[in-house]
Amino acid sequence: SIQDMLAEKENGFLIPGDKVASVQEDNPLTHAFLLLTKVRYSKIPVLDGQSHLLGLLTIPMITNKMIELDDISQQPLQSLIVKDVMQTEFDTVKDDANMDEVLHLLVDNPFVPVVDADNVFCGILTRREMMKAFNFVAHN
Amino acid sequence: SIQDMLAEKENGFLIPGDKVASVQEDNPLTHAFLLLTKVRYSKIPVLDGQSHLLGLLTIPMITNKMIELDDISQQPLQSLIVKDVMQTEFDTVKDDANMDEVLHLLVDNPFVPVVDADNVFCGILTRREMMKAFNFVAHN
Ligand SMILES: Nc1ncnc2c1ncn2[C@@H]1O[C@@H]2COP(=O)(O)O[C@H]3[C@@H](O)[C@H](n4cnc5c(N)ncnc54)O[C@@H]3COP(=O)(O)O[C@H]2[C@H]1O
Ligand SMILES: Nc1ncnc2c1ncn2[C@@H]1O[C@@H]2COP(=O)(O)O[C@H]3[C@@H](O)[C@H](n4cnc5c(N)ncnc54)O[C@@H]3COP(=O)(O)O[C@H]2[C@H]1O
């Protein structure tokens, strides 16, 4: 079944924390703007100095601060930090979650962050990894 | 099988063109910047006046033009248009494609644009729609 196949490959799905682009909540928005423009990921995790998962960040959260009455300015980015704009309510799974829960969350989330019992960021589970598994199952 | 189930629901998967946010290739980048910031989609189609599909556009393609030696300025956006930065090589499917081909393309693409025989944009097929189908199959 799909469940068996997913459960079997479970560790193969995780993109480990050290491979995931992230920012710190106290980074200036100018830094975050440069980073997101360079890495081109649409949404990345926000961590603290001990790798705890604090939030999620996208470019629109930043560019939204650059617009006033349809005028665009980089000025506001110099006095704001990631913490001021990041998303703080989001889905996560514990590192012992079953794939059923992950599959359900990937319906509405392009990726699901994985944390341990102390909320230390372990990595992400992505739709791409799930799609590869389904593509395989659908052909076999 | 998954294939049967997908084939059956085929028209239910398509997000029709009139529900898809898009820009025109001759729009100034200032306009595209404002639009992408407001709608918050990470990638959208670029059309011409007759709804032909010409390209794909993301915010980083635009913000990349705002950066010079780590300085951020909106100045360049006033003299550039969507056509100057958009992605022109990308996967599409014809409106008579089978779901097998779509499933394969959704492994590497968050969405696949659908065009007719004259390259008129019909809509998009998304990973979310596919994930909903798999979630259903996996539970039944
Ligand atoms: N540098 C790259 N190389 C190859 N393919 C690339 C790529 N950047 C993006 N893609 C493709 O585009 C999809 C959407 O990326 P997006 O950045 O919007 O959305 C991403 C991003 O928000 C996050 N993500 C994935 N890998 C990441 C990483 N290493 N660091 C930070 N965030 C990551 O998870 C979301 C879903 O990723 P997923 O792999 O399912 O789906 C990815 C992947 O299929
Ligand atoms: N306004 C909203 N309401 C509810 N959920 C939202 C949402 N905006 C984003 N999402 C969620 O976030 C996922 C990634 O969106 P993203 O904009 O990066 O990536 C999107 C975007 O590039 C494009 N897309 C989807 N719907 C679109 C639309 N109506 N107009 C233009 N582009 C669209 O297809 C990609 C994949 O979309 P998918 O639905 O699989 O996956 C979406 C969906 O699960």
Short mmCIF file of N, CA and C in Angstrom, two decimals, chain B residues 3 10 17-18 21-22 24 33 37 43 62 68-69 71-72 87 90 92 105 107 111 117 128:
data_model
loop_
_atom_site.label_atom_id
_atom_site.label_comp_id
_atom_site.label_asym_id
_atom_site.label_seq_id
_atom_site.Cartn_x
_atom_site.Cartn_y
_atom_site.Cartn_z
N GLN B 3 -4.76 5.92 -11.34
CA GLN B 3 -4.94 6.44 -12.70
C GLN B 3 -6.42 6.58 -13.04
N GLU B 10 -10.77 14.28 -13.86
CA GLU B 10 -9.90 15.15 -14.65
C GLU B 10 -10.31 16.61 -14.73
N GLY B 17 -8.59 29.38 -16.34
CA GLY B 17 -7.81 30.58 -16.61
C GLY B 17 -8.33 31.84 -15.94
N ASP B 18 -9.66 31.99 -15.90
CA ASP B 18 -10.20 33.23 -15.34
C ASP B 18 -10.05 33.32 -13.81
N ALA B 21 -4.34 34.28 -11.37
CA ALA B 21 -3.68 35.58 -11.42
C ALA B 21 -2.60 35.53 -12.49
N SER B 22 -2.51 36.61 -13.29
CA SER B 22 -1.50 36.64 -14.35
C SER B 22 -1.10 38.08 -14.63
N GLN B 24 0.72 40.68 -18.00
CA GLN B 24 1.01 40.78 -19.44
C GLN B 24 2.50 41.05 -19.63
N PHE B 33 5.47 43.90 -9.48
CA PHE B 33 5.92 43.86 -8.09
C PHE B 33 4.73 44.07 -7.14
N THR B 37 3.06 41.06 -4.77
CA THR B 37 3.06 41.31 -3.33
C THR B 37 1.64 41.18 -2.78
N LYS B 43 4.50 32.09 -8.12
CA LYS B 43 4.80 32.05 -9.54
C LYS B 43 3.48 32.14 -10.31
N ILE B 62 12.08 39.69 -10.19
CA ILE B 62 11.95 41.15 -10.12
C ILE B 62 12.92 41.74 -9.09
N GLU B 68 22.04 45.89 -6.30
CA GLU B 68 23.35 46.17 -6.91
C GLU B 68 24.35 46.28 -5.77
N LEU B 69 25.34 45.38 -5.75
CA LEU B 69 26.34 45.35 -4.68
C LEU B 69 25.68 45.40 -3.29
N ASP B 71 23.07 46.73 -2.36
CA ASP B 71 22.19 47.88 -2.13
C ASP B 71 20.86 47.60 -2.80
N ILE B 72 19.78 48.01 -2.15
CA ILE B 72 18.44 47.75 -2.68
C ILE B 72 17.83 49.05 -3.20
N GLN B 87 10.54 33.92 -17.16
CA GLN B 87 11.05 32.62 -17.58
C GLN B 87 10.30 32.23 -18.86
N PHE B 90 9.60 26.48 -20.07
CA PHE B 90 8.88 25.83 -18.97
C PHE B 90 7.98 24.74 -19.52
N THR B 92 4.55 22.68 -20.18
CA THR B 92 3.10 22.86 -20.28
C THR B 92 2.50 21.54 -20.74
N LEU B 105 4.98 15.59 -14.46
CA LEU B 105 5.45 16.99 -14.45
C LEU B 105 5.29 17.65 -13.09
N VAL B 107 5.98 16.43 -10.33
CA VAL B 107 7.09 16.07 -9.44
C VAL B 107 8.05 17.26 -9.31
N PHE B 111 2.95 23.71 -10.30
CA PHE B 111 1.76 23.69 -11.13
C PHE B 111 2.17 23.49 -12.59
N ALA B 117 -4.55 23.93 -28.59
CA ALA B 117 -3.71 23.72 -29.78
C ALA B 117 -3.11 25.02 -30.32
N ARG B 128 -1.55 20.82 -5.25
CA ARG B 128 -2.57 20.70 -4.18
C ARG B 128 -3.72 19.81 -4.62
#
